[in-house]
Each structure stands twice: as C-alpha cells, then as structure tokens.
Coordinates of C-alpha atoms in Angstrom, one line a residue:
Chain A
M8 CA -26.2 5.4 -22.0
I9 CA -29.1 6.5 -19.4
I10 CA -29.0 5.0 -16.2
D11 CA -32.3 6.1 -14.5
L12 CA -32.0 6.5 -11.0
T13 CA -35.3 7.7 -10.5
S14 CA -37.4 4.5 -12.4
G15 CA -39.0 2.7 -9.6
G16 CA -36.3 3.2 -6.6
K17 CA -38.0 3.1 -3.8
M18 CA -34.8 5.9 -2.7
L19 CA -34.5 4.2 1.0
R20 CA -31.5 4.6 1.5
P21 CA -31.5 8.8 0.6
A22 CA -34.5 8.6 2.9
F23 CA -33.1 7.0 5.9
F24 CA -30.0 8.9 5.5
L25 CA -32.1 12.0 5.8
L26 CA -33.9 11.2 8.8
F27 CA -31.2 9.8 11.1
S28 CA -29.3 14.0 10.2
E29 CA -31.9 14.7 12.4
F30 CA -30.6 13.6 15.1
G31 CA -27.6 15.5 15.6
N32 CA -26.2 18.7 17.6
E33 CA -25.7 20.8 14.5
K34 CA -28.4 21.3 11.1
R35 CA -26.7 20.7 8.1
S36 CA -27.4 22.5 4.6
N37 CA -29.3 20.5 2.1
D38 CA -25.8 21.9 0.0
D39 CA -24.1 19.0 1.8
L40 CA -26.9 16.5 2.6
I41 CA -28.2 15.9 -1.1
P42 CA -25.4 15.0 -2.5
L43 CA -24.7 12.4 0.2
A44 CA -28.2 11.2 0.1
A45 CA -27.6 10.7 -3.5
S46 CA -24.5 9.2 -2.6
L47 CA -26.4 6.2 -0.7
E48 CA -28.8 5.8 -3.2
I49 CA -25.3 5.6 -6.4
L50 CA -23.6 3.1 -4.0
H51 CA -27.2 1.2 -4.0
V52 CA -27.7 1.5 -8.1
A53 CA -23.4 0.3 -8.7
T54 CA -24.1 -2.7 -6.4
L55 CA -27.1 -3.6 -8.2
I56 CA -25.8 -3.4 -11.4
H57 CA -23.0 -5.4 -10.9
D58 CA -25.4 -8.0 -9.1
D59 CA -27.9 -8.0 -12.3
V60 CA -24.5 -8.9 -14.6
I61 CA -23.6 -11.9 -12.1
D62 CA -26.7 -13.3 -11.9
D63 CA -27.4 -12.2 -14.9
S64 CA -30.7 -11.2 -14.7
P65 CA -32.8 -9.8 -17.4
M66 CA -35.3 -7.3 -15.2
R67 CA -35.1 -4.5 -12.5
R68 CA -37.0 -2.5 -11.3
A69 CA -40.5 -3.3 -14.6
Q70 CA -37.4 -2.3 -16.5
P71 CA -34.9 -4.5 -18.7
T72 CA -31.6 -4.8 -16.8
I73 CA -28.0 -2.4 -17.4
H74 CA -26.6 -4.8 -19.8
T75 CA -29.6 -6.1 -21.6
R76 CA -29.7 -3.4 -22.7
Y77 CA -26.4 -2.5 -23.1
G78 CA -23.7 -5.0 -22.8
R79 CA -22.4 -6.8 -20.3
R80 CA -19.1 -3.9 -20.9
N81 CA -20.9 -1.4 -21.0
A82 CA -23.0 -2.4 -17.1
I83 CA -19.5 -3.8 -15.4
Y84 CA -17.3 -0.3 -15.8
A85 CA -21.3 1.5 -15.2
G86 CA -20.6 0.1 -11.9
D87 CA -17.1 1.4 -10.8
Y88 CA -17.6 4.4 -12.1
L89 CA -20.6 4.7 -10.0
F90 CA -18.7 3.7 -7.5
T91 CA -16.2 6.4 -8.7
I92 CA -19.4 9.1 -8.1
Y93 CA -19.6 7.9 -5.3
F94 CA -16.4 8.3 -3.9
E95 CA -16.0 11.8 -5.5
L96 CA -19.7 12.6 -3.4
I97 CA -18.4 11.6 -0.6
S98 CA -15.5 13.6 -0.2
R99 CA -16.3 16.4 -1.3
H100 CA -19.3 16.6 1.4
L101 CA -18.0 14.5 4.4
D102 CA -15.5 16.5 6.3
A103 CA -13.2 14.9 7.8
N104 CA -11.2 12.4 6.6
A105 CA -12.3 9.9 9.5
D106 CA -15.3 9.1 7.8
I107 CA -14.9 8.8 4.4
L108 CA -12.9 5.9 5.6
R109 CA -15.0 4.7 7.9
N110 CA -17.5 4.6 4.6
A111 CA -14.8 3.2 2.5
L112 CA -14.6 0.0 5.0
S113 CA -18.3 0.1 4.9
M114 CA -18.5 -0.4 1.6
K115 CA -15.4 -3.3 1.7
R116 CA -18.0 -4.8 4.9
I117 CA -21.1 -5.0 1.7
L118 CA -18.6 -6.7 -0.9
I119 CA -17.9 -9.3 1.6
G120 CA -21.2 -9.8 1.8
E121 CA -21.9 -11.2 -1.8
L122 CA -19.0 -12.8 -1.9
D123 CA -19.9 -14.7 0.7
Q124 CA -23.6 -14.5 -0.8
M125 CA -21.8 -18.1 -2.5
L126 CA -21.4 -20.5 0.4
I127 CA -25.5 -20.0 0.7
N128 CA -26.5 -21.0 -3.1
F129 CA -27.4 -25.0 -3.5
N130 CA -25.7 -25.7 0.0
V131 CA -28.5 -28.0 1.5
N132 CA -26.1 -27.1 4.7
A133 CA -26.6 -23.6 4.8
T134 CA -27.3 -22.2 8.2
T135 CA -29.4 -18.9 9.8
D136 CA -25.6 -18.2 10.6
M137 CA -24.4 -18.1 7.4
Y138 CA -27.9 -16.7 6.0
L139 CA -27.7 -13.9 8.6
K140 CA -24.0 -13.1 7.3
E141 CA -24.6 -12.7 3.7
I142 CA -27.6 -10.4 4.6
S143 CA -26.0 -8.6 6.5
G144 CA -23.5 -7.4 3.4
K145 CA -25.8 -7.7 1.1
T146 CA -28.7 -4.9 2.8
A147 CA -27.8 -4.0 6.5
E148 CA -24.4 -2.5 6.0
L149 CA -25.3 -0.1 3.5
F150 CA -28.9 0.5 5.8
S151 CA -26.0 1.1 8.3
L152 CA -23.8 3.5 6.4
S153 CA -26.7 6.1 5.6
A154 CA -27.8 5.9 9.4
T155 CA -24.3 6.6 10.8
M156 CA -22.7 8.9 8.2
G157 CA -26.7 10.6 8.4
A158 CA -25.9 11.4 12.2
A159 CA -22.5 11.7 11.9
V160 CA -22.7 14.2 9.2
S161 CA -24.5 16.7 11.5
Y162 CA -22.2 16.2 14.1
G163 CA -24.3 13.2 16.3
S164 CA -22.2 12.8 19.6
Q165 CA -20.0 9.6 19.5
E166 CA -23.3 8.1 21.5
V167 CA -25.8 9.1 19.1
V168 CA -23.6 8.1 15.8
T169 CA -23.1 4.6 17.1
R170 CA -26.8 4.0 18.4
C171 CA -27.3 5.5 14.8
K172 CA -25.4 2.5 13.6
E173 CA -26.9 -0.1 15.3
I174 CA -30.5 0.6 14.5
G175 CA -29.9 0.9 10.8
Y176 CA -28.0 -2.4 11.1
D177 CA -31.1 -3.7 12.5
I178 CA -33.5 -2.3 10.0
G179 CA -31.5 -3.5 7.2
M180 CA -31.3 -6.9 8.5
A181 CA -35.6 -7.1 9.1
F182 CA -35.8 -5.2 6.0
Q183 CA -34.1 -8.1 3.9
I184 CA -35.7 -10.9 6.0
I185 CA -39.4 -9.9 5.2
D186 CA -38.1 -9.2 2.1
D187 CA -38.4 -12.5 1.9
I188 CA -41.0 -13.8 4.1
L189 CA -43.1 -12.2 2.0
D190 CA -42.0 -13.5 -1.5
F191 CA -42.4 -16.7 -0.1
S192 CA -45.6 -15.7 1.2
N193 CA -46.8 -14.5 -2.5
S194 CA -45.7 -17.4 -4.0
A195 CA -47.1 -19.8 -1.7
Q196 CA -50.8 -17.5 -1.9
I197 CA -51.1 -16.9 -5.2
G198 CA -49.4 -20.8 -5.9
K199 CA -47.2 -19.2 -8.9
P200 CA -45.3 -21.8 -10.4
V201 CA -42.9 -19.3 -8.8
H202 CA -39.9 -19.7 -6.2
E203 CA -37.3 -18.8 -9.3
D204 CA -34.8 -18.3 -6.4
L205 CA -35.5 -21.9 -5.3
K206 CA -34.7 -23.3 -8.8
N207 CA -31.4 -21.4 -8.8
G208 CA -30.4 -22.5 -5.1
V209 CA -30.9 -19.2 -3.4
Y210 CA -32.6 -20.5 -0.1
S211 CA -34.3 -17.7 1.7
L212 CA -34.9 -17.5 5.5
P213 CA -37.6 -19.9 5.8
Y214 CA -36.3 -22.5 4.2
I215 CA -32.8 -22.7 5.6
L216 CA -34.1 -22.7 9.5
G217 CA -35.9 -26.2 8.0
L218 CA -33.0 -27.8 6.4
E219 CA -30.8 -26.8 9.6
S220 CA -33.6 -28.5 11.5
K221 CA -32.1 -31.2 9.7
N222 CA -35.9 -31.5 8.1
E223 CA -35.1 -34.9 6.6
K224 CA -38.8 -34.4 4.0
L225 CA -37.4 -30.6 3.1
I226 CA -33.2 -31.9 2.4
A227 CA -34.6 -34.6 -0.1
L228 CA -36.7 -32.0 -2.0
L229 CA -34.1 -29.8 -2.4
S230 CA -31.4 -31.9 -2.8
Q231 CA -32.6 -32.9 -6.3
D232 CA -31.0 -31.9 -9.3
N233 CA -34.6 -30.2 -11.2
L234 CA -37.3 -28.8 -9.4
T235 CA -40.1 -29.6 -10.2
T236 CA -43.7 -27.9 -9.9
E237 CA -44.8 -30.2 -6.9
D238 CA -41.6 -30.0 -6.0
I239 CA -41.2 -26.9 -4.7
N240 CA -45.2 -27.1 -3.5
A241 CA -44.2 -30.0 -1.4
A242 CA -41.5 -28.2 0.5
T243 CA -43.6 -24.6 1.1
N244 CA -45.6 -26.9 2.5
I245 CA -43.4 -28.1 4.8
V246 CA -42.2 -25.2 5.5
V247 CA -45.2 -23.3 6.7
D248 CA -46.4 -26.7 8.7
D249 CA -43.9 -27.6 10.6
G250 CA -43.2 -23.4 12.2
Y251 CA -40.4 -22.4 10.1
L252 CA -42.1 -19.7 8.7
N253 CA -43.3 -18.2 12.1
Q254 CA -39.7 -19.0 13.2
A255 CA -38.4 -16.5 10.2
K256 CA -41.2 -13.7 11.4
D257 CA -40.3 -14.3 15.1
I258 CA -36.1 -13.3 13.8
A259 CA -37.1 -9.8 11.9
Q260 CA -40.0 -9.4 15.0
G261 CA -36.3 -9.5 16.6
Y262 CA -35.0 -7.1 14.7
T263 CA -37.4 -4.3 14.7
Q264 CA -38.0 -4.7 18.5
H265 CA -34.3 -3.8 19.4
A266 CA -34.8 -1.5 16.6
I267 CA -37.5 0.1 18.2
N268 CA -36.5 -0.1 22.1
E269 CA -33.0 1.8 20.2
I270 CA -35.3 5.0 18.5
K271 CA -36.7 5.5 22.0
K272 CA -33.4 6.6 23.1
L273 CA -32.3 8.8 20.6
P274 CA -33.2 12.4 20.2
V275 CA -37.2 13.4 20.8
N276 CA -38.0 15.0 17.8
K277 CA -40.1 14.9 14.5
S278 CA -37.1 12.0 12.5
Q279 CA -38.1 10.3 16.2
K280 CA -41.5 9.7 15.6
V281 CA -41.3 8.8 11.5
L282 CA -38.6 6.0 12.3
L283 CA -41.0 4.5 14.7
A284 CA -43.7 4.8 12.5
V285 CA -41.3 3.2 9.4
V286 CA -40.2 0.2 12.2
K287 CA -44.0 -0.3 13.0
R288 CA -45.3 -0.3 9.4
L289 CA -42.6 -2.7 8.6
I290 CA -42.6 -5.7 10.9
N291 CA -47.1 -5.2 10.2
R292 CA -46.4 -6.1 6.5
I293 CA -46.1 -9.9 8.2
K294 CA -48.0 -10.4 10.4
Chain B
M7 CA -9.2 -16.7 -3.3
I8 CA -5.8 -14.8 -3.5
I9 CA -4.8 -12.2 -6.1
D10 CA -1.2 -12.5 -6.4
L11 CA 0.1 -8.7 -6.8
T12 CA 3.2 -9.8 -7.5
S13 CA 2.5 -12.0 -9.8
G14 CA 4.9 -10.4 -13.3
G15 CA 3.8 -6.9 -13.1
K16 CA 6.5 -3.8 -13.2
M17 CA 5.2 -1.9 -10.3
L18 CA 6.1 0.8 -12.6
R19 CA 3.1 3.0 -11.6
P20 CA 4.7 2.7 -8.1
A21 CA 7.3 3.2 -9.5
F22 CA 6.7 6.5 -10.9
F23 CA 4.5 7.7 -7.9
L24 CA 7.9 6.7 -6.0
L25 CA 10.1 9.2 -8.0
F26 CA 7.8 11.7 -8.7
S27 CA 7.8 12.4 -4.6
E28 CA 11.0 13.3 -4.6
F29 CA 10.1 16.3 -6.3
G30 CA 7.8 17.8 -3.6
N31 CA 9.4 20.5 -0.3
E32 CA 9.3 18.4 2.1
K33 CA 10.6 14.4 2.6
R34 CA 7.4 12.4 3.3
S35 CA 7.6 8.9 5.1
N36 CA 7.8 5.6 4.0
D37 CA 4.5 4.9 6.6
D38 CA 2.9 6.9 4.0
L39 CA 4.7 6.4 0.4
I40 CA 4.3 2.7 0.9
P41 CA 0.6 2.2 1.4
L42 CA 0.1 4.8 -1.9
A43 CA 2.8 3.3 -4.2
A44 CA 0.1 -0.4 -3.4
S45 CA -2.8 1.5 -3.8
L46 CA -1.9 3.1 -7.1
E47 CA -1.4 -1.3 -8.2
I48 CA -4.6 -2.2 -6.8
L49 CA -6.4 0.2 -8.7
H50 CA -4.5 -0.5 -12.0
V51 CA -5.2 -4.7 -10.8
A52 CA -8.7 -3.7 -10.2
T53 CA -9.7 -2.4 -13.6
L54 CA -7.4 -5.4 -15.3
I55 CA -9.6 -7.9 -13.3
H56 CA -12.5 -5.9 -14.7
D57 CA -11.5 -5.9 -18.2
D58 CA -10.1 -9.1 -18.5
V59 CA -14.2 -10.3 -17.5
I60 CA -15.2 -8.5 -20.1
D61 CA -12.8 -9.3 -22.7
D62 CA -12.8 -13.4 -21.0
S63 CA -8.9 -13.0 -21.5
P64 CA -8.2 -16.3 -20.1
M65 CA -4.4 -15.5 -19.5
R66 CA -2.6 -12.0 -18.0
R67 CA 1.0 -12.5 -16.9
A68 CA 1.6 -15.9 -18.1
Q69 CA -1.2 -16.7 -15.6
P70 CA -5.2 -17.6 -15.6
T71 CA -7.0 -14.8 -15.2
I72 CA -9.1 -14.6 -11.9
H73 CA -12.8 -14.8 -13.8
T74 CA -11.0 -18.0 -15.5
R75 CA -10.0 -19.7 -11.6
Y76 CA -13.1 -18.1 -9.5
G77 CA -15.7 -17.8 -12.1
R78 CA -17.0 -14.2 -13.2
R79 CA -18.9 -13.7 -9.5
N80 CA -15.7 -13.7 -8.2
A81 CA -14.4 -11.8 -10.3
I82 CA -16.3 -9.3 -10.3
Y83 CA -16.3 -8.2 -7.0
A84 CA -12.7 -8.7 -6.1
G85 CA -12.4 -5.8 -8.8
D86 CA -14.7 -3.6 -6.6
Y87 CA -13.0 -5.0 -3.4
L88 CA -9.8 -3.8 -4.8
F89 CA -11.4 -0.1 -5.6
T90 CA -12.5 0.1 -2.8
I91 CA -8.8 -1.2 -0.7
Y92 CA -7.8 2.0 -3.3
F93 CA -10.1 4.7 -1.5
E94 CA -9.3 3.1 2.2
L95 CA -5.7 3.7 1.7
I96 CA -5.4 7.2 -0.1
S97 CA -8.4 8.1 2.5
R98 CA -5.9 7.0 4.4
H99 CA -3.0 8.0 3.8
L100 CA -3.5 11.6 2.2
D101 CA -4.6 15.0 4.1
A102 CA -6.5 16.8 2.2
N103 CA -9.9 16.1 0.7
A104 CA -9.2 18.4 -2.4
D105 CA -6.0 15.3 -3.2
I106 CA -8.8 12.3 -2.8
L107 CA -11.1 14.6 -5.0
R108 CA -9.0 14.7 -7.9
N109 CA -8.0 11.3 -7.4
A110 CA -12.2 10.7 -7.4
L111 CA -12.1 12.2 -10.7
S112 CA -8.7 10.9 -12.5
M113 CA -10.1 7.4 -11.1
K114 CA -13.8 8.5 -13.7
R115 CA -11.6 9.3 -16.2
I116 CA -10.0 6.1 -16.6
L117 CA -13.4 4.8 -16.7
I118 CA -14.7 7.0 -19.4
G119 CA -11.5 5.4 -21.3
E120 CA -12.8 2.4 -21.2
L121 CA -16.1 2.9 -22.1
D122 CA -14.6 4.3 -25.4
Q123 CA -12.9 2.2 -26.1
M124 CA -15.6 0.3 -28.2
L125 CA -15.8 3.2 -30.0
I126 CA -12.7 1.7 -32.3
N127 CA -13.4 -1.8 -32.2
F128 CA -14.4 -3.2 -35.8
N129 CA -14.6 0.3 -36.6
V130 CA -12.2 0.8 -39.8
N131 CA -13.7 4.4 -39.7
A132 CA -11.7 4.8 -36.3
T133 CA -9.3 7.9 -35.8
T134 CA -6.1 8.8 -34.1
D135 CA -7.4 11.1 -31.9
M136 CA -10.3 8.3 -30.9
Y137 CA -7.2 5.6 -30.5
L138 CA -5.5 8.9 -28.4
K139 CA -8.5 9.4 -26.5
E140 CA -8.9 5.7 -25.4
I141 CA -5.1 5.4 -24.6
S142 CA -5.3 8.6 -22.8
G143 CA -7.8 6.9 -20.1
K144 CA -6.8 3.2 -19.8
T145 CA -2.7 4.0 -19.4
A146 CA -2.1 7.9 -19.6
E147 CA -4.6 9.1 -16.3
L148 CA -3.0 6.4 -14.4
F149 CA 0.3 7.8 -14.6
S150 CA -0.4 10.9 -14.5
L151 CA -2.3 9.8 -11.6
S152 CA 0.9 8.7 -10.0
A153 CA 3.0 11.5 -11.1
T154 CA 1.0 14.0 -9.6
M155 CA 0.0 12.2 -6.8
G156 CA 3.4 11.6 -5.4
A157 CA 4.5 15.4 -6.5
A158 CA 1.7 16.2 -4.3
V159 CA 1.8 14.4 -1.3
S160 CA 5.5 15.1 -1.0
Y161 CA 4.2 19.5 -1.0
G162 CA 5.7 20.2 -4.4
S163 CA 4.5 23.8 -5.5
Q164 CA 1.1 24.2 -7.3
E165 CA 3.4 24.3 -11.0
V166 CA 5.7 21.3 -9.7
V167 CA 2.3 19.0 -9.7
T168 CA 1.2 20.1 -12.8
R169 CA 4.3 20.1 -14.4
C170 CA 4.3 16.5 -13.0
K171 CA 1.1 15.7 -14.4
E172 CA 1.7 16.1 -17.5
I173 CA 4.8 14.5 -17.7
G174 CA 3.5 11.4 -16.0
Y175 CA 0.7 11.8 -18.7
D176 CA 2.9 11.8 -22.1
I177 CA 5.0 9.0 -20.1
G178 CA 2.1 6.7 -20.2
M179 CA 0.4 7.9 -23.6
A180 CA 4.4 6.9 -24.7
F181 CA 4.4 4.1 -22.9
Q182 CA 1.2 2.5 -24.6
I183 CA 1.8 3.7 -27.9
I184 CA 5.2 1.9 -28.1
D185 CA 3.4 -1.0 -26.1
D186 CA 1.1 -0.9 -29.4
I187 CA 4.0 -0.8 -31.6
L188 CA 6.5 -3.5 -30.3
D189 CA 3.1 -5.9 -30.6
F190 CA 3.5 -5.4 -34.2
S191 CA 6.6 -5.7 -34.7
N192 CA 7.7 -9.0 -32.8
S193 CA 4.1 -10.3 -34.7
A194 CA 5.1 -9.4 -37.9
Q195 CA 8.9 -10.5 -37.4
I196 CA 8.3 -13.7 -36.4
G197 CA 5.4 -14.6 -38.6
K198 CA 3.1 -15.6 -35.6
P199 CA -0.3 -16.6 -36.8
V200 CA -1.3 -14.1 -35.0
H201 CA -2.5 -9.9 -34.7
E202 CA -5.3 -11.9 -32.3
D203 CA -6.0 -8.4 -31.2
L204 CA -6.4 -7.2 -35.3
K205 CA -8.6 -10.8 -35.3
N206 CA -11.0 -9.3 -32.6
G207 CA -11.8 -5.9 -34.5
V208 CA -8.9 -4.3 -31.8
Y209 CA -7.1 -1.7 -33.9
S210 CA -3.2 -0.3 -33.3
L211 CA -2.0 2.8 -33.8
P212 CA -0.2 2.2 -37.2
Y213 CA -3.5 0.6 -38.3
I214 CA -5.4 3.5 -37.5
L215 CA -2.7 6.2 -39.5
G216 CA -3.1 3.4 -42.1
L217 CA -7.2 3.7 -41.4
E218 CA -7.3 7.4 -41.3
S219 CA -5.0 8.5 -44.4
K220 CA -8.1 6.5 -46.2
N221 CA -5.6 2.7 -47.6
E222 CA -8.2 1.5 -49.8
K223 CA -6.3 -2.0 -49.9
L224 CA -6.2 -1.5 -46.4
I225 CA -9.6 -0.8 -45.4
A226 CA -10.3 -3.5 -47.3
L227 CA -8.8 -5.9 -45.9
L228 CA -9.7 -4.8 -42.7
S229 CA -13.5 -4.7 -43.2
Q230 CA -13.9 -8.3 -44.5
D231 CA -15.7 -10.5 -42.0
N232 CA -13.1 -13.3 -41.3
L233 CA -9.9 -12.1 -41.5
T234 CA -7.5 -14.9 -42.6
T235 CA -3.3 -15.1 -41.8
E236 CA -3.0 -14.5 -45.2
D237 CA -4.5 -11.2 -45.2
I238 CA -3.2 -10.4 -41.3
N239 CA 0.3 -10.8 -43.2
A240 CA -1.2 -8.7 -46.0
A241 CA -2.3 -5.6 -44.3
T242 CA 0.9 -5.5 -41.7
N243 CA 3.2 -5.5 -44.4
I244 CA 0.9 -2.4 -46.1
V245 CA 1.1 -0.8 -42.3
V246 CA 5.1 -1.4 -43.2
D247 CA 5.6 -0.2 -46.5
D248 CA 3.4 2.9 -46.6
G249 CA 5.2 4.4 -43.8
Y250 CA 2.3 3.9 -41.2
L251 CA 4.3 2.1 -38.3
N252 CA 7.1 5.1 -38.8
Q253 CA 3.9 7.9 -37.7
A254 CA 3.1 5.6 -35.4
K255 CA 6.6 5.7 -34.0
D256 CA 7.3 9.7 -34.6
I257 CA 3.6 9.9 -32.4
A258 CA 5.7 8.2 -29.3
Q259 CA 8.6 10.3 -29.7
G260 CA 6.2 13.4 -30.0
Y261 CA 5.2 12.3 -26.0
T262 CA 9.0 10.7 -24.8
Q263 CA 10.5 14.7 -26.2
H264 CA 7.8 16.6 -24.5
A265 CA 8.1 14.6 -21.5
I266 CA 11.7 14.9 -21.3
N267 CA 12.1 19.1 -21.9
E268 CA 9.1 18.7 -19.0
I269 CA 11.7 16.5 -16.7
K270 CA 14.7 18.9 -17.2
K271 CA 12.7 21.9 -15.3
L272 CA 12.2 20.0 -12.1
P273 CA 13.9 20.0 -9.7
V274 CA 17.2 19.0 -9.9
N275 CA 18.0 15.4 -7.8
K276 CA 18.8 11.7 -8.7
S277 CA 15.1 11.0 -9.0
Q278 CA 14.9 13.3 -12.1
K279 CA 18.4 11.7 -13.6
V280 CA 16.5 8.3 -13.2
L281 CA 13.0 9.8 -15.0
L282 CA 15.2 11.0 -17.8
A283 CA 17.0 7.8 -18.1
V284 CA 13.6 5.5 -17.7
V285 CA 12.1 7.7 -20.5
K286 CA 15.3 7.6 -23.1
R287 CA 15.0 4.0 -23.0
L288 CA 11.9 3.8 -23.2
I289 CA 11.8 5.1 -26.6
N290 CA 14.8 3.8 -28.0
R291 CA 12.8 0.5 -27.5
I292 CA 11.3 1.4 -31.3
K293 CA 14.6 2.9 -32.3

C-alpha cells in the first residue's frame, strides 16, 4: 500500500510550523525541524483517511481515497499506523515531555471536534456556536498545534508561544470559514447542480447563519427530505440576498484581523512579513 | 457515548504490567503505576474497537459492540481518541523519551500485525510462519510491551528488561495459540454448527498445520465456496485424527516452557511465583 503524502496536499501545516519556528530564542537544526514538520502533515493525513472511511468519500485531492483503493480495513489501520508515526516522530524530536503531552491533548481536541460534527449534520437547529466548535476541532486545533510546536521547539518565551498558539488558531478558523465561503460561492456562481454537502445535511456557515436567524423560508427548504436542484438554488439565493453570506465573511475577517494584530506583536523578522502577507491574501480571496 | 472498560475484560495486560513492575531496582508509586497499567488496557480496547468496525462484529464480551450501538463514525473516532489517551498517559507517567519511543514502535508492530492478518484469511496456502507473525502483532506485542514497560518503569537492569520483554512475548504467543485451541476444542466437543471463523476464512493454527502439511482432503474441503456443517465437521475430524491439534498444542507448550525457563532467571520474589503459576495454569488448560 502506498500513501503518497505529496499528492496534491498543500503542506500548509508543515509550512506554518516552519514559519513559527523562527520566533523562538534559538535556531533549531533541520534534523529536528523537518521530521516535526512532516509529523504534522502525517497527523493531518491520518485524520483525513479516517474521515474518508467514515464519510465513504470516493475521491480526495483528485485521487481515489485509500479505502476505495485498498479497502476499509487497510484504511482504518493505515490511519492508526500514521498516528503512531506521528507520536514516534514527536517523541524522537521534541525535548520535553511537556511538549508531547501538549500534543496529545491537542490531538484529543481534534478528535472531539470530529465527534461534534455530527451535532450539525441534518440539524436545522444548528447554531454558529456549534459550527465554530466543529471547525475548531476539525481545522483550527491542528493549525494552532503547528504554530505552537514551531514556537516551542525553538525555545520561544512563554509569551511568544501563547501568542503563536492564538495566531495559529485564528488562521485555522479563518481558513476553514473562507474555504466554506469559497465552496458556496463557486457552487452558486457556476450554477452547478451541486452543494453536495447540503444534500448530505452538512451545512456551512452561511446556511447556519440563516437557520440561526430563524429564516422561515430557508428552514422550510432545508427541512425537506430530498432536496431538488431548485430547492438548493432557492436556498442559495436566500443566503445571498438576506445577507448571511456577508455575515459569514465578517466572521472570517474578525479572525484574520485578530491574527494580524497579534502577528504584529511577534519578533520582527522575515517570517513575520510572510505571515502577514499570507493572512492578508487569505482574507482577500473572499473580498 | 459510554465505553465501559470494565465490562468483562480480564485486564490481563494491566495485571502483567503490575507483576513485571516488581522486577526493577526501585519500587514505583501507584500514582505512576496505576495510570500506566490503565493505559495498556486503553490501548487494547482501542484496537478492539477498530477491529470490530473492520470485521463488523456485532458483539464483544457479551455486549453490543461500539459501532453497533453508536455507529461506525463514533467507533472509529472513539478508537482514535483512546489512542491519544494512551499516549497522553504514557507521556505523563513514563520518564524517558526512550520509553515513549519504544512504545510507539511497539504500537507500530501491533498495527502491522493487524494488516498481516489479511494474508491468512481465505488463504489455503497460509503457513505457520504467517500465522505466528499475525498473532505476534495481534497479541504478543502488547503482552511484551506490558512486561517491558513494567520492568522499565521500575528501573530494571537492561538484562532484566530484555528478559521481561521475551517472557511477555512468549506468554502472549502461548495465550493466543491456546485461545485458538480452546475455541477449536469447544466447537468440536459440543458439536456446534459453528467454527464461524472457518466460514469467514479465518484459519486457526490446527487448520493451518493441516494446510501446510498439504493434507489433500483438508485443502479440498476448505477450498469450497460455501462450507456446510458437514464440511466443517469433516475438516475438524481431520485436524484431530491426523494429529494437527496435538502439533498446535506442542507449539503452545514450546512458548510456555521457554517463558518458564526465563521467569526462573528473574529476581526471586512473590511476583515470580505468581507468574510461574499463571503460565503453568495457562498451558494446563489444553492438557
């Protein structure tokens, strides 16, 4: 079985880890930095493999998923196996037990986030809080872990480590919300008979804002058993016309703005500039 | 979701861990011993939950399995979650990174063992070596880990730790082979229309010994697509009459005898006596 970690992944988590490793008090050797950066992508891929089994997703990154190619048994064990590789790498390359502990705790929150996802699916009473809690576990915790681990491994001060943790979290939250918004906009623009997620009862933030505002028409549409393309188009129009899409954009901007403010307080160096540029480009995608 | 770790489990791995923790040079506090003992049962339960999802087993320890009660999604994430609890506990209560690393490596072997299992299923060319490799990952590695961790956590000498590792491994191998033999004997004795495993292409050691000896009749019987009760009874009779059951017993005895020899070389104390008694009772079950 071959799991090609390089197939289409953007390696965002390793990249953030390496950027944040520049804010510590000591420059660490690549002998430690590279395996730790890799461990974060491995942890990410492990969760994706299990997610794909659970959702029975046929494709990921334009390739057939592991369980499609090798069966569910191999996919579940492959995910488990990658978890152990993750722990092996961090136990070999992080110094303090405290760091490993922090990692285990963070991974715990990631998995709790996955479980929370169920609370939202097919639930027209889903709230923004539930959504934010879900993407917190699904995305933000791992971004936060990447940033924290980067700052901690290079012996950043407690203040810097805490700041990096927050920045990573905010970037992760913004990243996921913006991804949702782009999915929404793409589907709406090119008139795809899509919003596959919607059919599967997976509501992204713009819809949830409408549901939470007790928008009667939207609730009626989404409460139906089998959504037609017309239903989906009607729901999409409500979300745009009644301002829920813009509300979602404002929430994303709240996270990026907070991240930018905190990045500016970090030690001034090249990584700081890169981070500011990355976050600005992120939010500009939905402007 | 409630995962009742106490429901019917025999807590063998924690028990072995605690016994082996008596062979070190320093008595450790229960504040560390009890969480570490628990971590081994948690790791065991995590693998069982994933195994049950994969095999779609409805029952475990006379209770409905987790995925039967809470769905596959929750079961997979619950297993993942328990893996993280395991790592959290060992990173909190083991001193050296070296220990944690050894643990991660051992867990890796456990998972490789699970993947090897596929090589045997529905394979009338399965060999004893394949079987032993499979149960090594499935059972012996975790027993070995329990023994090693016990000796290491109480600062046993390198010689003692290595010996405990071997003893744990041998006990685990014997335990699984004897379990297989007892399953076989029970099914044969009470004439159950069983050997469910056989129908599912899962061959235990007595059958594999027959297949490996190129027993024509047995191969012909097991190569059929749908096994009838008569087929299974005929296969069972071959395994008993042609001596394959006794061969399997001899292999189990080889492991327990080696374990007994090595236990006798351990520091003389009450745990040594208990271990000797446990291993003798284990092998007496199939005499």
